[in-house]
Short mmCIF file of C-alpha atoms in Angstrom, two decimals:
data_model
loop_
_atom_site.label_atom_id
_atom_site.label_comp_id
_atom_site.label_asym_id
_atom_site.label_seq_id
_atom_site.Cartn_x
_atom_site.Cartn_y
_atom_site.Cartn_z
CA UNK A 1 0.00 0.00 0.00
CA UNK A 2 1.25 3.22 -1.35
CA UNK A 3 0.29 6.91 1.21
CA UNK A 4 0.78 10.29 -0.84
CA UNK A 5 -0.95 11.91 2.27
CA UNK A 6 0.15 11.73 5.63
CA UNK A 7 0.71 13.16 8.99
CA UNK A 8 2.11 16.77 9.77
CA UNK A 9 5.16 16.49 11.94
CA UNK A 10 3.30 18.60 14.74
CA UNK A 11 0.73 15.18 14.63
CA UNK A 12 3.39 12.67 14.50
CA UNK A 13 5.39 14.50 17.90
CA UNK A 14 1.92 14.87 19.76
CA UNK A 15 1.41 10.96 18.76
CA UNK A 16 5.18 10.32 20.09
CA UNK A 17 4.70 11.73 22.95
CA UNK A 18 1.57 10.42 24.03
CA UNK A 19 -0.36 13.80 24.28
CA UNK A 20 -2.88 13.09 21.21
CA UNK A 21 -6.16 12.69 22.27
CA UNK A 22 -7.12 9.05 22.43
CA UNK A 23 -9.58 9.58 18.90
CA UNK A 24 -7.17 11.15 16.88
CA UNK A 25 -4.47 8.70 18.43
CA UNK A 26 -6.42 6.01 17.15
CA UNK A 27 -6.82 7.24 13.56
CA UNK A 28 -2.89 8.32 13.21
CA UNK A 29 -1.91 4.14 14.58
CA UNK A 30 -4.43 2.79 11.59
CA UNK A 31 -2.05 5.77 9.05
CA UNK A 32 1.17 4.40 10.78
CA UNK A 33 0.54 0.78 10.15
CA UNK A 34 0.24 1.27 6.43
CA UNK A 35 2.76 4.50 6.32
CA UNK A 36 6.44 3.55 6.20
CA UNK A 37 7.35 7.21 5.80
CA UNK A 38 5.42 8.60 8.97
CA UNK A 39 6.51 5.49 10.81
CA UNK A 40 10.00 6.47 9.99
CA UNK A 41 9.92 10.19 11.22
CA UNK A 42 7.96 9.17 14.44
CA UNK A 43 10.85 7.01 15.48
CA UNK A 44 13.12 9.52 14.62
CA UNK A 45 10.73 11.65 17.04
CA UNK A 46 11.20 8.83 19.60
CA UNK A 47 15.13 9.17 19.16
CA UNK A 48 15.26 12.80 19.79
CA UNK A 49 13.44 11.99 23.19
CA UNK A 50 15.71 9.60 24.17
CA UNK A 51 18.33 11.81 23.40
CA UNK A 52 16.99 14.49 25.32
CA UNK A 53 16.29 11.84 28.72
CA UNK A 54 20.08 11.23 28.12
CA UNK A 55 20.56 14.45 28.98
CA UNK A 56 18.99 14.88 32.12
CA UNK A 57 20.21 14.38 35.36
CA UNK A 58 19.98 11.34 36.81
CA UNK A 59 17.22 10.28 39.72
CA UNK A 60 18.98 8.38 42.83
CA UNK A 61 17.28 4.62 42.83
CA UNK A 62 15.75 2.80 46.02
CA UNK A 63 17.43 0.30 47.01
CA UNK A 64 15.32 -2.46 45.87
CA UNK A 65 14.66 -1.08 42.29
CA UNK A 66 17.17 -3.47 40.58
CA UNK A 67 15.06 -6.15 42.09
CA UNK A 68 11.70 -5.35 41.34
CA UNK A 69 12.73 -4.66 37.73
CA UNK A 70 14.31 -8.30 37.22
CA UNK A 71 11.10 -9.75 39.16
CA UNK A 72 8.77 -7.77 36.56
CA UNK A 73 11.22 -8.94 33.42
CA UNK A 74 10.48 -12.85 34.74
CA UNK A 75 7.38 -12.37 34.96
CA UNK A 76 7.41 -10.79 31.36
CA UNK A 77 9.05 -13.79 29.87
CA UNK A 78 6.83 -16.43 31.35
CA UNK A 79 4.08 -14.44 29.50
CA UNK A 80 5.82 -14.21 26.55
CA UNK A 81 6.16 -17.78 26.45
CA UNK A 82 2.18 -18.90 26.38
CA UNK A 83 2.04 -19.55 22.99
CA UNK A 84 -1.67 -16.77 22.38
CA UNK A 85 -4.16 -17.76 19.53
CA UNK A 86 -4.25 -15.09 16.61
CA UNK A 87 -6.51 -12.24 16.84
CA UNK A 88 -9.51 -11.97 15.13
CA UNK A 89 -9.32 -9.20 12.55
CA UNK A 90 -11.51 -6.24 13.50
CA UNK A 91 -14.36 -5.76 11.25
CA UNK A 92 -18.08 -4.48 10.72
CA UNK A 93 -20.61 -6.82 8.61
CA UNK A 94 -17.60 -8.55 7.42
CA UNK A 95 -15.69 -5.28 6.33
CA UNK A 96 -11.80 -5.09 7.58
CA UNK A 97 -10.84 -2.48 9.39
CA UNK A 98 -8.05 -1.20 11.22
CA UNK A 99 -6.11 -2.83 14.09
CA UNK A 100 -6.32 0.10 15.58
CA UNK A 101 -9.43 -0.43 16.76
CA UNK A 102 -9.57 -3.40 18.45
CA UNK A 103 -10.66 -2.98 21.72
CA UNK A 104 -12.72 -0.21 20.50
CA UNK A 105 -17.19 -0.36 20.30
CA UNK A 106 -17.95 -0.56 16.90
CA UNK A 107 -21.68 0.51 16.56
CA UNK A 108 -23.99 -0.63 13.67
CA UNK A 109 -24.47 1.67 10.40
CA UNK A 110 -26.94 4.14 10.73
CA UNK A 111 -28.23 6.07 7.56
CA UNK A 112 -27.53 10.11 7.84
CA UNK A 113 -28.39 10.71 4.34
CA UNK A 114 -28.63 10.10 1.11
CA UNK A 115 -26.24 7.28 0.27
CA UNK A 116 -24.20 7.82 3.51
CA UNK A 117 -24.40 6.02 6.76
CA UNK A 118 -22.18 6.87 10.26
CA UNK A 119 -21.08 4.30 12.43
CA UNK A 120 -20.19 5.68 16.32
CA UNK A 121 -17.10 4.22 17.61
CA UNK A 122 -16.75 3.81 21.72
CA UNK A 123 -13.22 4.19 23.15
CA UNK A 124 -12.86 2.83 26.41
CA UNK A 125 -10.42 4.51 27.77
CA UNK A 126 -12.12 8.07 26.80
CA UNK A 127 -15.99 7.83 26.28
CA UNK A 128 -16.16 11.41 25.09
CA UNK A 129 -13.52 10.25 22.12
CA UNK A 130 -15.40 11.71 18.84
CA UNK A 131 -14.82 9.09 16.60
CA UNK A 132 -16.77 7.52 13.66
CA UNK A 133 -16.54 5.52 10.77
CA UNK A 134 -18.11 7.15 7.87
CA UNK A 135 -19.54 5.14 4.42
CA UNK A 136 -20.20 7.01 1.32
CA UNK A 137 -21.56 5.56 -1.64
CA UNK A 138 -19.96 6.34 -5.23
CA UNK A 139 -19.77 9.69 -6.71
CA UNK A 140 -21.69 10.83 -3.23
CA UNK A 141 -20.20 15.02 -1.93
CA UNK A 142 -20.26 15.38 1.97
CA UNK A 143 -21.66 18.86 2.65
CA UNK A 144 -19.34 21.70 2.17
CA UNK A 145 -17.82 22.53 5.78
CA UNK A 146 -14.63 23.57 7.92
CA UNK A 147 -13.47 22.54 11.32
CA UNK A 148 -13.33 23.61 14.87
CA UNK A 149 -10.01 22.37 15.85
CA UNK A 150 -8.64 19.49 13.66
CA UNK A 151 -9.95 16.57 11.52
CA UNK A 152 -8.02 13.40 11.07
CA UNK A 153 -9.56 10.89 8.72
CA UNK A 154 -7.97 7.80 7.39
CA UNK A 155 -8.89 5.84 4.47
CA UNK A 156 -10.06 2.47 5.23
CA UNK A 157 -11.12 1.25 1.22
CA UNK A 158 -12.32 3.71 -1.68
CA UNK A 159 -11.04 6.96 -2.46
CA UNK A 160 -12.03 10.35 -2.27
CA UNK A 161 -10.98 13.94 -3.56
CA UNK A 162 -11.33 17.62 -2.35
CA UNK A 163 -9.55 20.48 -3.87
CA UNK A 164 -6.12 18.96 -1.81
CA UNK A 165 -5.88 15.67 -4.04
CA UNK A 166 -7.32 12.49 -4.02
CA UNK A 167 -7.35 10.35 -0.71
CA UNK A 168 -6.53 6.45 -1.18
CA UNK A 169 -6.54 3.90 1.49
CA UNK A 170 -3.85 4.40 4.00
CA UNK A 171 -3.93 7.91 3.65
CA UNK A 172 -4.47 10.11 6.29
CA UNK A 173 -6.27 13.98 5.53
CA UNK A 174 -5.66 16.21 8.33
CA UNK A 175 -7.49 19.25 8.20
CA UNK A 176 -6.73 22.26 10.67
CA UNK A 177 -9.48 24.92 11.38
CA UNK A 178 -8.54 27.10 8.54
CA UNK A 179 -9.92 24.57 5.84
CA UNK A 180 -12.86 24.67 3.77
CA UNK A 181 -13.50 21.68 1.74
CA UNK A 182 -16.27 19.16 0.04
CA UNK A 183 -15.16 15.69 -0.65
CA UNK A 184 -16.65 13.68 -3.72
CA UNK A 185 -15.96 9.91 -3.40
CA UNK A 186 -14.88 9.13 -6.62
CA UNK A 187 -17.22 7.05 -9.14
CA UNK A 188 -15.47 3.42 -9.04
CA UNK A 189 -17.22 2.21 -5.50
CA UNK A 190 -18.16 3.15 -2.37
CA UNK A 191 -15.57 4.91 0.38
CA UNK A 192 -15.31 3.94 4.42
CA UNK A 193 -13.15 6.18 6.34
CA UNK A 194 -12.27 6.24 10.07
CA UNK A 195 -12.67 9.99 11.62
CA UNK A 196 -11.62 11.74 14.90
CA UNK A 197 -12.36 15.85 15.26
CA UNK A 198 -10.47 17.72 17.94
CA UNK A 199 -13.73 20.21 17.61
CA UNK A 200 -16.79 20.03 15.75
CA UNK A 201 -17.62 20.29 12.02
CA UNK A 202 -18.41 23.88 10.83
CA UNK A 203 -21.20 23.42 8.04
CA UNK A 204 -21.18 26.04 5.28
CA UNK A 205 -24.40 25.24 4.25
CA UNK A 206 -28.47 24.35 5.48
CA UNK A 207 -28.46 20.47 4.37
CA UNK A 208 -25.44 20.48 6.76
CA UNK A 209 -26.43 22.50 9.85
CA UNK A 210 -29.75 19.87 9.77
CA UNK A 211 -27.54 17.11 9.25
CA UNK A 212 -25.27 18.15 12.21
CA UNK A 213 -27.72 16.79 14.99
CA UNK A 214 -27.42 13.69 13.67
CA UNK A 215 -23.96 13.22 12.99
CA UNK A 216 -23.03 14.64 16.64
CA UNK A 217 -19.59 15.92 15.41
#
């Protein structure tokens, strides 16, 4: 799988340093999977940390430190040694998605309008997480809008274009609050993405504002 889009540095860092919220987190992990090139940079992110912990001063140990660090290392590789069953893949009515979200609620499709349905995803470890997975039939525009805060949406299957390109799975669009766009999935099949907003969606026009209630982003 080949990205053209991916994440801004300013994501990947955030992501790095674990102070992403956990939506967004989870939508940058499904890029990074698929993105050799943004999976490069973060660890050179991780690197620089490192680098920087280097240089700090060191923190005097307890005494039994050494020892509680081996115990939790045994208990590690006994763990490691239970041979586990493969994982299920994660999926909705047979559709793959990403690893990222196992763990994750995966509501049913809902319709929102014509030729689109919205599926909620729950993320346990932050309820308020504003995440969805978003089907759009062929051909199909999402209502003009901006943002309020950022929008991270990753390409599960299909493709989709806006005035910055066309979006292929894998790819991740990241849209800061001084965008304005329409995507139009293109004509060869339907598109599922994976979304997380920061804010809420800004909608330029009346179809939208109506459609806002129901969408709850």
């Amino acid at each position: 799988m080949t990205t053209t889009h991916h994440a801004t540095d300013e994501t990947l860092m955030r992501f790095a340093a674990g102070t992403l919220a956990a939506g967004p987190a989870i939508v940058v992990e499904a890029h990074l999977a698929s993105c050799p090139t943004c999976r490069a940079r973060i660890g050179t992110f991780e690197a620089l940390g490192g680098a920087v912990l280097e240089d700090m001063a060191p923190t005097p140990l307890s005494a039994k430190a050494l020892n509680d660090t081996l115990a939790m290392l045994d208990d590690e590789e006994d763990a490691a040694a239970i041979t586990q069953p493969p994982l299920a893949p994660v999926e909705i009515e047979g559709i793959r998605l990403p690893d990222a979200l196992r763990g994750c609620d995966i509501g049913r499709w809902r319709w929102i309008g014509p030729g689109m349905k919205m599926s909620r995803v729950g993320v346990p470890q932050d309820p308020d997480a504003n995440l969805i997975l978003l089907k759009v039939g062929p051909g199909r525009a999402l209502p003009d809008h901006g943002h309020v805060g950022t929008e991270f949406t990753y390409i599960v299957s299909g493709s989709f274009s806006d005035k910055f390109g066309t979006f292929r799975p894998g790819d991740l669009a990241e849209m800061d609050d001084d965008v304005e766009h329409q995507p139009v999935v293109d004509p060869d099949g339907e598109c599922i993405c994976l979304a997380a907003m920061e804010g809420k969606m800004r909608f330029k026009n009346v179809i939208g504002r109506m459609l806002q209630p129901i969408f709850g982003i």
